[in-house]
Amino acid sequence: MNTRIPALAPALGFGLALLACGAAPGTASAAYTGNVVRIGVLNDQSGLYADIMGQGSVIAARMAVEDFGGRIGDTPVEVVAADNQNKPDIGAAIARQWYDVQGVDMIAEIANSSVALAVVEIARDKNKVAIVSGSNTNRLTGDSCTPNHVHWAFDNYALANATARAVVKQGGTSWFFITADYAFGHDMEKQAGDIVKQSGGTVVGSVRAPLNSADFASYLLQAQGSGAKVIGLANATADFTSTVKQGKEFGILDGGQSFAGLTVYLTDIDALGLEAAQGTLLSVPFYWDLNDRTRAFSKRFFERHGKMPTAYQASVYSQVTHYLKAVKSLGSDADGRAVVARMKELPTDDDAYGQGSIRVDGRKLHPMYLFQVKTPRESKGRWDYYKLAATIPTEEAWKPLDPACALVARQ
């Protein structure tokens, strides 16, 4: 049974919504702080990333709690949600309020890299737990690793590695990059380009486009003129969809070239439509139609949200499930470092991400998958967008341990 209970003290005017899962508390154990296990979903509820995270991630968290039974013994589990507006000062303020005043034990998702890097430091200082999936920065398992956080879903290395290595292996040996001209795009281009070369391919050129460009004509003409087999798109969301849509008008696919998206979401393909997106190659750790378990989970999610889950939303279900297993195993949520240590000891397994593990640096490990977007004729309807092109096994998908992480150095 889902019960809505009164909100706690206002989170600094940020419109905090409190959602409770499970029945009213009975006799709760003192091992659980505040006699409740409280989880906060901190993400973009109203901006650029609301479609790929937003309320869908809150729903996924609630599903995980409900599937766990809504409580651990007599102790209820609650879910809190707030919009960080993609601003590190706002995200950090909410995190402090949650940890210090609202009794939040774990913060999930944490959209935007600058927000995530701030929140994991707060979690360390206060000995709480943070599980990040809304940021792709490799720093979370590098120089910014902590014993209080885990990095779920994927990161820039995994996305670039999975796509570039698999595409080269399948014959896409020459690449030209269209890159968003800021740190994220530069990093994605470098990582993917390095992997292309390591895999025996070549990078014939690249061009950088300003963030939120409206016109990609000149960039597409350069890519077309390069003769590269693959046009790597080191951009995301609106820039990605604009590039692919305009590329269709330029006859990129008809000319024998293909797009490889380095950061692509299911909602991007839904917005583009298969006529424009068909043939695009992309990598993700989750797709709703991957296997029987993902289909069963996604059907239940769709009944609540009206859309199939993105990899981010599915990751929230996965991370909340594993967090609750660790807390139950320990019999306490009081010591954040102990909870994260137990999370690393226990194998992961859930209906969204399947089986996996957590490395010493906090990196959640699982396979990555290369998909190709279907043609309109191949699709059976809305959300039936991908066909599996390759599976990248766990041992090949992730960046090796980084000695810049203090947890690695201590081994």
Coordinates of C-alpha atoms in Angstrom, one line a residue:
M1 CA 0.0 0.0 0.0
N2 CA 1.3 3.5 -0.8
T3 CA 0.6 6.1 1.8
R4 CA 1.2 9.8 1.4
I5 CA 2.4 11.4 4.6
P6 CA 2.9 15.0 5.6
A7 CA 6.0 16.6 4.2
L8 CA 9.0 17.3 6.4
A9 CA 10.4 20.7 7.0
P10 CA 10.5 22.6 3.7
A11 CA 13.7 22.1 1.7
L12 CA 14.7 25.7 1.4
G13 CA 11.8 26.5 -0.8
F14 CA 12.8 24.0 -3.5
G15 CA 9.4 22.4 -3.7
L16 CA 10.2 19.2 -1.9
A17 CA 7.7 16.4 -2.4
L18 CA 7.6 13.5 0.1
L19 CA 6.4 10.2 -1.1
A20 CA 6.1 7.3 1.3
C21 CA 6.0 3.6 0.4
G22 CA 4.7 1.0 2.9
A23 CA 2.3 1.1 5.8
A24 CA 2.6 3.3 8.8
P25 CA 5.5 2.5 11.0
G26 CA 5.2 -0.1 13.7
T27 CA 7.9 -0.8 16.2
A28 CA 11.0 0.4 14.5
S29 CA 14.5 -0.5 15.3
A30 CA 16.9 2.1 16.7
A31 CA 19.5 0.8 14.3
Y32 CA 17.7 2.9 11.6
T33 CA 18.2 6.6 11.9
G34 CA 15.0 8.4 12.8
N35 CA 13.2 4.9 12.8
V36 CA 12.9 5.2 9.0
V37 CA 15.0 4.4 6.0
R38 CA 14.7 7.6 3.9
I39 CA 15.9 7.8 0.2
G40 CA 16.0 11.0 -1.8
V41 CA 15.9 11.2 -5.6
L42 CA 17.7 14.4 -6.6
N43 CA 17.4 15.2 -10.3
D44 CA 16.2 17.5 -13.0
Q45 CA 12.4 17.7 -12.7
S46 CA 11.7 20.6 -15.0
G47 CA 14.6 21.3 -17.4
L48 CA 16.7 19.7 -20.1
Y49 CA 17.0 16.3 -18.5
A50 CA 13.5 16.0 -17.1
D51 CA 12.4 13.6 -19.8
I52 CA 15.3 11.1 -19.3
M53 CA 15.2 11.3 -15.5
G54 CA 12.5 13.5 -13.8
Q55 CA 9.4 12.0 -12.4
G56 CA 10.1 8.8 -14.1
S57 CA 13.1 8.2 -11.8
V58 CA 10.9 9.0 -8.8
I59 CA 8.4 6.4 -10.0
A60 CA 11.3 3.9 -10.4
A61 CA 12.5 4.5 -6.9
R62 CA 9.0 4.0 -5.5
M63 CA 8.7 0.7 -7.5
A64 CA 11.9 -0.6 -6.0
V65 CA 10.7 0.2 -2.5
E66 CA 7.4 -1.4 -3.0
D67 CA 9.0 -4.5 -4.6
F68 CA 11.1 -4.7 -1.5
G69 CA 8.0 -4.8 0.7
G70 CA 7.9 -1.1 1.7
R71 CA 9.9 -1.7 4.9
I72 CA 12.8 -3.5 6.4
G73 CA 11.4 -5.5 9.3
D74 CA 9.3 -3.0 11.2
T75 CA 11.1 0.0 9.8
P76 CA 9.3 1.8 6.9
V77 CA 11.2 3.0 3.8
E78 CA 10.3 6.4 2.3
V79 CA 11.2 8.2 -0.9
V80 CA 11.8 12.0 -1.1
A81 CA 12.1 13.9 -4.4
A82 CA 13.4 17.3 -5.3
D83 CA 14.5 19.3 -8.4
N84 CA 18.1 20.4 -8.4
Q85 CA 17.6 22.6 -11.4
N86 CA 21.0 21.4 -12.8
K87 CA 22.7 24.0 -10.4
P88 CA 25.4 22.8 -8.1
D89 CA 24.6 25.4 -5.4
I90 CA 20.9 24.3 -5.3
G91 CA 21.7 20.6 -5.4
A92 CA 24.3 21.0 -2.6
A93 CA 21.9 23.0 -0.5
I94 CA 19.1 20.4 -0.9
A95 CA 21.6 17.6 0.0
R96 CA 22.7 19.3 3.2
Q97 CA 19.1 20.0 4.2
W98 CA 18.1 16.4 3.5
Y99 CA 21.1 14.9 5.3
D100 CA 21.0 17.3 8.3
V101 CA 17.4 18.1 8.8
Q102 CA 15.1 15.8 6.8
G103 CA 16.8 12.5 7.9
V104 CA 17.7 11.3 4.4
D105 CA 20.1 8.4 4.5
M106 CA 20.8 7.9 0.7
I107 CA 20.5 10.3 -2.2
A108 CA 20.0 8.7 -5.6
E109 CA 20.5 9.7 -9.3
I110 CA 22.0 13.3 -8.7
A111 CA 21.6 14.7 -12.2
N112 CA 24.4 16.9 -13.7
S113 CA 28.1 16.3 -13.1
S114 CA 28.8 19.5 -11.2
V115 CA 25.9 18.7 -8.8
A116 CA 27.1 15.1 -8.4
L117 CA 30.7 16.1 -7.6
A118 CA 29.4 18.5 -4.9
V119 CA 26.9 16.0 -3.4
V120 CA 29.4 13.1 -3.1
E121 CA 31.7 15.3 -1.0
I122 CA 28.8 16.2 1.3
A123 CA 27.9 12.6 1.6
R124 CA 31.5 11.8 2.7
D125 CA 31.6 14.7 5.1
K126 CA 28.4 13.6 6.8
N127 CA 29.0 9.8 6.4
K128 CA 25.8 9.3 4.4
V129 CA 25.3 7.5 1.1
A130 CA 25.1 8.9 -2.5
I131 CA 24.5 6.8 -5.6
V132 CA 25.1 8.6 -8.8
S133 CA 23.6 7.7 -12.2
G134 CA 22.7 11.2 -13.5
S135 CA 26.3 12.1 -14.2
N136 CA 28.7 10.6 -16.7
T137 CA 32.0 12.1 -15.4
N138 CA 34.8 9.5 -14.9
R139 CA 36.1 11.7 -12.0
L140 CA 33.5 10.0 -9.7
T141 CA 35.8 6.8 -9.8
G142 CA 39.0 8.8 -10.3
D143 CA 40.2 11.8 -8.3
S144 CA 36.8 12.4 -6.8
C145 CA 36.1 8.9 -5.6
T146 CA 34.9 8.5 -2.0
P147 CA 34.0 5.6 0.3
N148 CA 30.5 6.9 0.6
H149 CA 29.3 6.8 -3.0
V150 CA 28.7 4.5 -6.0
H151 CA 28.6 5.4 -9.7
W152 CA 25.8 3.5 -11.4
A153 CA 24.5 3.2 -15.0
F154 CA 27.4 4.4 -17.2
D155 CA 30.1 7.0 -17.7
N156 CA 31.8 8.7 -20.6
Y157 CA 34.4 6.0 -21.0
A158 CA 31.9 3.2 -21.1
L159 CA 29.7 5.0 -23.6
A160 CA 32.7 5.9 -25.9
N161 CA 34.4 2.5 -25.5
A162 CA 31.3 0.4 -26.1
T163 CA 30.2 2.3 -29.2
A164 CA 33.6 2.9 -30.8
R165 CA 35.1 -0.5 -30.2
A166 CA 32.1 -2.4 -31.4
V167 CA 31.6 -0.2 -34.4
V168 CA 35.2 -0.6 -35.5
K169 CA 35.0 -4.3 -35.0
Q170 CA 31.9 -4.4 -37.3
G171 CA 33.7 -2.5 -40.1
G172 CA 33.3 1.1 -39.2
T173 CA 37.0 1.8 -39.4
S174 CA 37.1 5.5 -40.4
W175 CA 35.5 8.2 -38.2
F176 CA 34.7 11.9 -38.4
F177 CA 33.4 13.6 -35.2
I178 CA 30.8 16.3 -34.9
T179 CA 31.5 17.5 -31.3
A180 CA 29.7 19.8 -28.9
D181 CA 32.1 22.6 -28.1
Y182 CA 32.4 22.3 -24.3
A183 CA 34.1 20.0 -21.8
F184 CA 31.7 17.1 -22.2
G185 CA 32.0 17.0 -26.0
H186 CA 35.7 17.3 -26.0
D187 CA 36.1 14.5 -23.5
M188 CA 33.8 12.2 -25.4
E189 CA 35.6 12.9 -28.7
K190 CA 39.0 12.2 -27.2
Q191 CA 37.9 9.0 -25.5
A192 CA 36.1 7.6 -28.5
G193 CA 38.9 8.7 -30.9
D194 CA 41.5 7.0 -28.8
I195 CA 39.5 3.8 -28.8
V196 CA 39.0 3.9 -32.5
K197 CA 42.7 4.1 -33.0
Q198 CA 43.5 1.4 -30.5
S199 CA 41.0 -0.8 -32.3
G200 CA 42.7 -0.4 -35.6
G201 CA 40.6 2.4 -37.1
T202 CA 41.4 5.9 -38.1
V203 CA 40.0 9.4 -37.2
V204 CA 40.0 11.4 -40.4
G205 CA 38.8 14.7 -38.9
S206 CA 36.4 16.5 -36.6
V207 CA 34.5 19.7 -36.2
R208 CA 33.2 21.5 -33.1
A209 CA 29.7 23.0 -33.0
P210 CA 28.5 25.5 -30.3
L211 CA 26.2 24.1 -27.7
N212 CA 22.5 24.3 -28.7
S213 CA 23.3 25.0 -32.3
A214 CA 20.2 25.4 -34.6
D215 CA 22.0 24.8 -37.9
F216 CA 24.4 21.9 -38.4
A217 CA 24.6 22.2 -42.2
S218 CA 28.2 23.2 -42.5
Y219 CA 29.3 20.6 -40.0
L220 CA 27.4 17.9 -41.8
L221 CA 28.9 18.9 -45.1
Q222 CA 32.4 18.6 -43.7
A223 CA 31.5 15.1 -42.3
Q224 CA 30.0 14.1 -45.6
G225 CA 33.0 15.3 -47.5
S226 CA 35.4 13.5 -45.3
G227 CA 34.4 10.1 -46.7
A228 CA 34.4 8.6 -43.2
K229 CA 32.3 5.5 -42.8
V230 CA 31.1 6.6 -39.4
I231 CA 30.1 10.1 -38.2
G232 CA 30.6 10.1 -34.4
L233 CA 28.3 12.4 -32.6
A234 CA 30.0 13.7 -29.4
N235 CA 26.9 15.6 -28.4
A236 CA 23.6 15.0 -26.6
T237 CA 19.9 15.7 -26.3
A238 CA 18.8 18.6 -28.5
D239 CA 22.2 18.8 -30.3
F240 CA 22.1 15.1 -31.1
T241 CA 18.5 15.1 -32.4
S242 CA 19.2 18.2 -34.5
T243 CA 22.3 16.7 -36.1
V244 CA 20.5 13.4 -37.0
K245 CA 17.4 15.1 -38.3
Q246 CA 19.4 17.5 -40.5
G247 CA 21.7 14.6 -41.5
K248 CA 18.6 12.8 -42.9
E249 CA 17.9 15.8 -45.0
F250 CA 21.5 15.8 -46.3
G251 CA 21.2 12.1 -47.3
I252 CA 23.9 10.9 -45.0
L253 CA 22.5 7.4 -44.6
D254 CA 21.7 7.2 -48.3
G255 CA 25.3 8.0 -49.1
G256 CA 26.5 4.9 -47.1
Q257 CA 27.7 6.7 -44.0
S258 CA 26.2 6.0 -40.6
F259 CA 25.8 7.9 -37.3
A260 CA 27.3 6.6 -34.1
G261 CA 25.7 8.4 -31.1
L262 CA 28.0 8.5 -28.1
T263 CA 25.3 9.7 -25.6
V264 CA 21.8 8.8 -26.8
Y265 CA 18.6 8.3 -24.9
L266 CA 15.4 6.4 -25.7
T267 CA 13.5 9.6 -25.6
D268 CA 15.8 11.2 -28.2
I269 CA 14.8 8.5 -30.7
D270 CA 11.2 8.8 -29.7
A271 CA 11.4 12.6 -30.4
L272 CA 13.2 12.1 -33.7
G273 CA 11.1 9.3 -35.1
L274 CA 12.5 6.3 -36.9
E275 CA 12.4 7.8 -40.4
A276 CA 15.2 10.2 -39.3
A277 CA 16.9 8.1 -36.7
Q278 CA 17.0 4.7 -38.5
G279 CA 20.5 3.1 -38.7
T280 CA 22.0 5.1 -35.8
L281 CA 24.3 3.1 -33.6
L282 CA 24.4 3.7 -29.9
S283 CA 25.3 2.0 -26.6
V284 CA 23.4 1.7 -23.3
P285 CA 23.4 -0.7 -20.4
F286 CA 19.6 -1.1 -20.4
Y287 CA 16.8 -1.3 -23.0
W288 CA 13.3 -2.2 -22.1
D289 CA 13.0 -5.0 -24.7
L290 CA 16.4 -6.6 -23.9
N291 CA 15.1 -9.8 -22.1
D292 CA 12.2 -11.2 -20.2
R293 CA 13.2 -9.4 -16.9
T294 CA 13.5 -6.0 -18.5
R295 CA 10.3 -6.4 -20.4
A296 CA 8.4 -7.3 -17.2
F297 CA 9.9 -4.4 -15.2
S298 CA 9.3 -2.0 -18.1
K299 CA 5.6 -3.0 -18.6
R300 CA 4.9 -2.2 -14.9
F301 CA 6.8 1.1 -15.2
F302 CA 4.9 2.0 -18.4
E303 CA 1.6 1.4 -16.6
R304 CA 2.5 4.2 -14.1
H305 CA 4.5 6.6 -16.3
G306 CA 3.0 6.2 -19.8
K307 CA 6.5 5.8 -21.3
M308 CA 9.1 3.1 -21.4
P309 CA 12.0 3.7 -19.0
T310 CA 15.2 5.2 -20.0
A311 CA 18.5 3.7 -18.9
Y312 CA 18.7 6.4 -16.2
Q313 CA 15.3 5.7 -14.8
A314 CA 15.9 1.9 -14.8
S315 CA 19.2 2.6 -13.0
V316 CA 17.3 4.2 -10.1
Y317 CA 15.2 1.1 -9.7
S318 CA 18.4 -1.0 -9.7
Q319 CA 20.4 1.2 -7.3
V320 CA 17.6 1.6 -4.7
T321 CA 17.0 -2.2 -4.8
H322 CA 20.7 -2.9 -4.1
Y323 CA 20.9 -0.2 -1.4
L324 CA 18.0 -1.7 0.5
K325 CA 19.6 -5.2 0.2
A326 CA 22.8 -3.8 1.8
V327 CA 20.9 -2.0 4.6
K328 CA 18.9 -5.1 5.4
S329 CA 22.0 -7.2 5.4
L330 CA 23.7 -4.8 7.8
G331 CA 20.6 -4.3 10.0
S332 CA 21.3 -0.6 10.0
D333 CA 21.5 2.5 7.8
A334 CA 23.4 4.7 10.3
D335 CA 27.0 4.3 9.0
G336 CA 27.1 5.4 5.3
R337 CA 30.6 4.0 4.8
A338 CA 29.6 0.6 6.1
V339 CA 26.5 0.5 3.9
V340 CA 28.6 1.3 0.8
A341 CA 31.2 -1.3 1.8
R342 CA 28.4 -3.9 2.1
M343 CA 27.0 -2.9 -1.3
K344 CA 30.5 -3.7 -2.7
E345 CA 30.5 -7.0 -1.0
L346 CA 27.1 -8.1 -2.3
P347 CA 26.5 -9.1 -5.9
T348 CA 23.9 -7.0 -7.6
D349 CA 20.8 -8.5 -9.3
D350 CA 17.5 -6.9 -10.3
D351 CA 15.0 -6.9 -13.1
A352 CA 16.3 -3.7 -14.7
Y353 CA 20.1 -4.2 -14.9
G354 CA 20.4 -7.9 -14.2
Q355 CA 23.5 -9.3 -12.5
G356 CA 26.6 -7.3 -11.7
S357 CA 29.0 -6.1 -9.0
I358 CA 30.5 -3.0 -7.6
R359 CA 34.3 -2.4 -7.8
V360 CA 36.5 -1.0 -5.1
D361 CA 36.4 2.5 -6.6
G362 CA 32.6 2.5 -6.5
R363 CA 32.1 1.7 -10.2
K364 CA 29.0 -0.4 -10.8
L365 CA 29.9 -3.1 -13.3
H366 CA 27.6 -4.8 -15.9
P367 CA 27.6 -5.4 -19.6
M368 CA 27.0 -2.7 -22.2
Y369 CA 25.0 -3.2 -25.3
L370 CA 25.5 -1.8 -28.8
F371 CA 22.1 -1.2 -30.6
Q372 CA 21.1 0.0 -34.0
V373 CA 18.0 2.0 -34.4
K374 CA 15.4 0.1 -36.5
T375 CA 13.8 1.2 -39.7
P376 CA 10.1 2.2 -39.7
R377 CA 9.3 -1.1 -41.4
E378 CA 11.2 -3.2 -38.7
S379 CA 9.4 -1.5 -35.8
K380 CA 6.2 -2.9 -34.4
G381 CA 5.2 0.4 -32.8
R382 CA 6.1 3.2 -30.5
W383 CA 9.1 2.3 -28.2
D384 CA 10.1 -0.6 -30.4
Y385 CA 13.2 1.2 -31.6
Y386 CA 16.4 -0.8 -31.1
K387 CA 17.8 -4.0 -32.4
L388 CA 20.8 -5.6 -30.6
A389 CA 24.0 -5.3 -32.6
A390 CA 26.6 -6.5 -30.1
T391 CA 27.1 -7.2 -26.4
I392 CA 30.2 -5.7 -24.7
P393 CA 31.1 -8.0 -21.8
T394 CA 31.7 -6.4 -18.4
E395 CA 35.5 -7.1 -18.5
E396 CA 35.7 -5.0 -21.8
A397 CA 33.2 -2.3 -21.1
W398 CA 34.8 -0.2 -18.3
K399 CA 37.8 2.0 -17.7
P400 CA 40.5 0.2 -15.7
L401 CA 41.0 1.2 -12.1
D402 CA 42.4 4.8 -11.8
P403 CA 45.3 5.2 -9.4
A404 CA 44.0 8.8 -8.8
C405 CA 41.2 7.2 -6.7
A406 CA 42.4 7.1 -3.1
L407 CA 40.4 3.8 -2.6
V408 CA 42.5 2.2 -5.4
A409 CA 45.8 3.5 -4.0
R410 CA 45.1 1.9 -0.6
Q411 CA 44.8 -1.6 -2.1

